[in-house]
Amino acid sequence: MELSDHESAILREIQQDSSLSLSDLSARTGIAQSTLWRKLNEMEAAGIIRARVALLDPAKVGAKLCVLAQISLMDHSEACVTGFTQLVRRLPEVLECHSVSGQADYMLKVRCRDVEAYEAFMSHHLLRSGFVRAVQSSFVLKEIKATTALPLG
């Protein structure tokens, strides 16, 4: 979908702070409040704006450890893929799950309290699932950049 300049401006602003009032958003974008309200509703109805959320500080809520886990499945049968997909959707520690090319089948971004919590998570949920053959874990040492803002033209 091609976005207008106004739509792109609105989306840039709300990606930075979705709690802006209509008045503040209007002042930042130079778009009349009535037009702005209509555009926001249109973009929500079209699914461009999926949700408005609060971003939490992982360290302050007990999820300081970030792990990138490469997952290899037992096999690629429909039952195994479906089972694994359903499993990761139920696990709150899994923030992201991507089907990837290369050696692994999936890449997970996992948040836990500490290494011990991750070991328990991996042992109890992933390795005992019957769907996972192997897990290769990389512990994030330092976060250089983390954003949820998408690049807009």
C-alpha positions as a printed NumPy array, in Angstrom:
array([[  0.   ,   0.   ,   0.   ],
       [  1.318,   3.431,  -0.928],
       [  1.205,   5.934,   1.935],
       [  0.588,   9.63 ,   1.454],
       [  3.015,  12.168,   2.941],
       [  0.434,  12.944,   5.65 ],
       [ -0.01 ,   9.273,   6.514],
       [  3.751,   8.756,   6.709],
       [  4.104,  11.79 ,   8.991],
       [  1.348,  10.5  ,  11.279],
       [  2.866,   7.03 ,  11.442],
       [  6.369,   8.368,  12.155],
       [  5.044,  10.364,  15.092],
       [  2.891,   7.646,  16.635],
       [  5.71 ,   5.102,  16.287],
       [  7.73 ,   7.364,  18.567],
       [  4.893,   8.096,  21.011],
       [  1.457,   6.57 ,  20.545],
       [  0.149,   8.349,  23.649],
       [  0.191,  11.772,  21.964],
       [ -3.108,  13.592,  22.175],
       [ -4.863,  14.467,  18.936],
       [ -3.962,  18.098,  19.598],
       [ -0.241,  17.345,  20.057],
       [ -0.184,  15.04 ,  17.047],
       [ -1.871,  17.742,  14.978],
       [  0.732,  20.299,  16.063],
       [  3.61 ,  17.94 ,  15.223],
       [  2.289,  16.949,  11.805],
       [  0.575,  20.159,  10.719],
       [ -2.594,  18.192,   9.962],
       [ -6.026,  19.385,  11.139],
       [ -7.398,  17.354,  14.048],
       [-10.522,  16.282,  12.164],
       [ -8.432,  15.034,   9.221],
       [ -5.978,  13.411,  11.599],
       [ -8.737,  11.561,  13.465],
       [-10.203,  10.303,  10.182],
       [ -6.778,   9.173,   8.876],
       [ -5.993,   7.322,  12.13 ],
       [ -9.328,   5.502,  11.972],
       [ -8.804,   4.614,   8.301],
       [ -5.291,   3.258,   8.991],
       [ -6.575,   1.212,  11.944],
       [ -9.452,  -0.196,   9.85 ],
       [ -6.996,  -1.079,   7.069],
       [ -4.729,  -2.888,   9.545],
       [ -1.81 ,  -0.519,   8.976],
       [ -1.93 ,   0.359,  12.671],
       [ -2.168,  -3.049,  14.345],
       [ -2.049,  -1.912,  17.976],
       [ -1.031,   0.892,  20.279],
       [  1.139,  -0.441,  23.077],
       [  3.43 ,   0.596,  25.914],
       [  7.075,  -0.473,  25.596],
       [  8.51 ,  -1.692,  28.883],
       [ 12.109,  -1.677,  30.112],
       [ 13.019,  -5.402,  30.217],
       [ 15.514,  -5.002,  33.073],
       [ 12.97 ,  -3.217,  35.257],
       [ 10.314,  -5.901,  34.826],
       [ 12.496,  -8.951,  35.406],
       [ 13.309,  -9.905,  31.817],
       [ 16.875,  -8.62 ,  31.541],
       [ 18.385, -11.593,  29.691],
       [ 17.858, -11.587,  25.927],
       [ 18.595, -14.78 ,  24.012],
       [ 18.553, -15.443,  20.28 ],
       [ 17.832, -19.141,  19.843],
       [ 18.198, -21.064,  16.615],
       [ 15.759, -23.959,  16.54 ],
       [ 16.028, -27.12 ,  14.458],
       [ 12.881, -29.215,  14.286],
       [ 12.724, -33.005,  14.577],
       [ 11.241, -33.104,  11.075],
       [  9.308, -30.881,   8.705],
       [  5.997, -32.707,   8.81 ],
       [  2.851, -30.629,   9.055],
       [  2.2  , -31.989,  12.55 ],
       [  5.655, -30.98 ,  13.785],
       [  5.536, -27.489,  12.256],
       [  1.992, -26.883,  13.524],
       [  2.851, -28.204,  16.97 ],
       [  5.954, -26.048,  17.25 ],
       [  4.06 , -22.974,  16.032],
       [  1.323, -23.51 ,  18.599],
       [  3.917, -24.063,  21.329],
       [  5.83 , -20.82 ,  20.748],
       [  2.623, -18.795,  20.509],
       [  1.743, -19.938,  24.055],
       [  5.136, -19.085,  25.593],
       [  5.285, -15.502,  26.923],
       [  9.103, -15.63 ,  27.029],
       [  9.159, -15.838,  23.21 ],
       [  8.903, -12.288,  21.883],
       [  9.543, -13.153,  18.25 ],
       [  9.601, -16.314,  16.164],
       [ 10.792, -16.304,  12.573],
       [ 11.026, -19.112,  10.043],
       [ 14.502, -18.691,   8.566],
       [ 16.739, -20.011,   5.828],
       [ 20.09 , -21.628,   6.599],
       [ 21.068, -24.271,   9.161],
       [ 18.196, -23.626,  11.598],
       [ 14.489, -23.781,  10.908],
       [ 13.447, -20.956,  13.25 ],
       [ 14.988, -18.049,  15.112],
       [ 13.485, -17.043,  18.437],
       [ 13.997, -13.905,  20.473],
       [ 13.508, -14.898,  24.093],
       [ 13.441, -12.761,  27.252],
       [ 14.023, -14.24 ,  30.707],
       [ 15.124, -13.128,  34.152],
       [ 18.593, -14.757,  33.979],
       [ 20.597, -17.688,  32.583],
       [ 19.04 , -20.122,  35.046],
       [ 15.541, -19.093,  34.013],
       [ 16.483, -19.508,  30.338],
       [ 17.948, -22.964,  30.988],
       [ 14.704, -24.01 ,  32.69 ],
       [ 12.632, -22.483,  29.852],
       [ 14.692, -24.258,  27.184],
       [ 14.733, -27.599,  29.004],
       [ 11.091, -27.682,  30.046],
       [  9.417, -26.083,  27.057],
       [ 11.567, -26.447,  23.968],
       [ 13.629, -29.605,  24.342],
       [ 10.852, -31.651,  25.969],
       [  8.28 , -30.634,  23.373],
       [  8.905, -33.481,  20.949],
       [  9.088, -30.982,  18.085],
       [ 12.584, -29.591,  18.699],
       [ 15.713, -31.537,  17.742],
       [ 18.266, -28.9  ,  18.74 ],
       [ 18.586, -25.404,  20.168],
       [ 21.621, -23.213,  19.639],
       [ 21.503, -20.218,  21.973],
       [ 23.32 , -16.907,  21.689],
       [ 23.179, -14.62 ,  24.713],
       [ 22.954, -10.937,  23.919],
       [ 25.883,  -9.207,  25.613],
       [ 24.971,  -5.649,  24.724],
       [ 21.986,  -4.164,  22.917],
       [ 23.277,  -1.698,  20.342],
       [ 19.964,  -0.794,  18.749],
       [ 16.413,  -1.835,  19.483],
       [ 13.438,  -0.141,  17.925],
       [  9.905,  -0.973,  16.957],
       [  9.697,   1.932,  14.496],
       [  9.463,   0.824,  10.872],
       [ 11.279,   2.806,   8.205],
       [  8.814,   4.964,   6.271],
       [  9.605,   6.642,   2.958]])
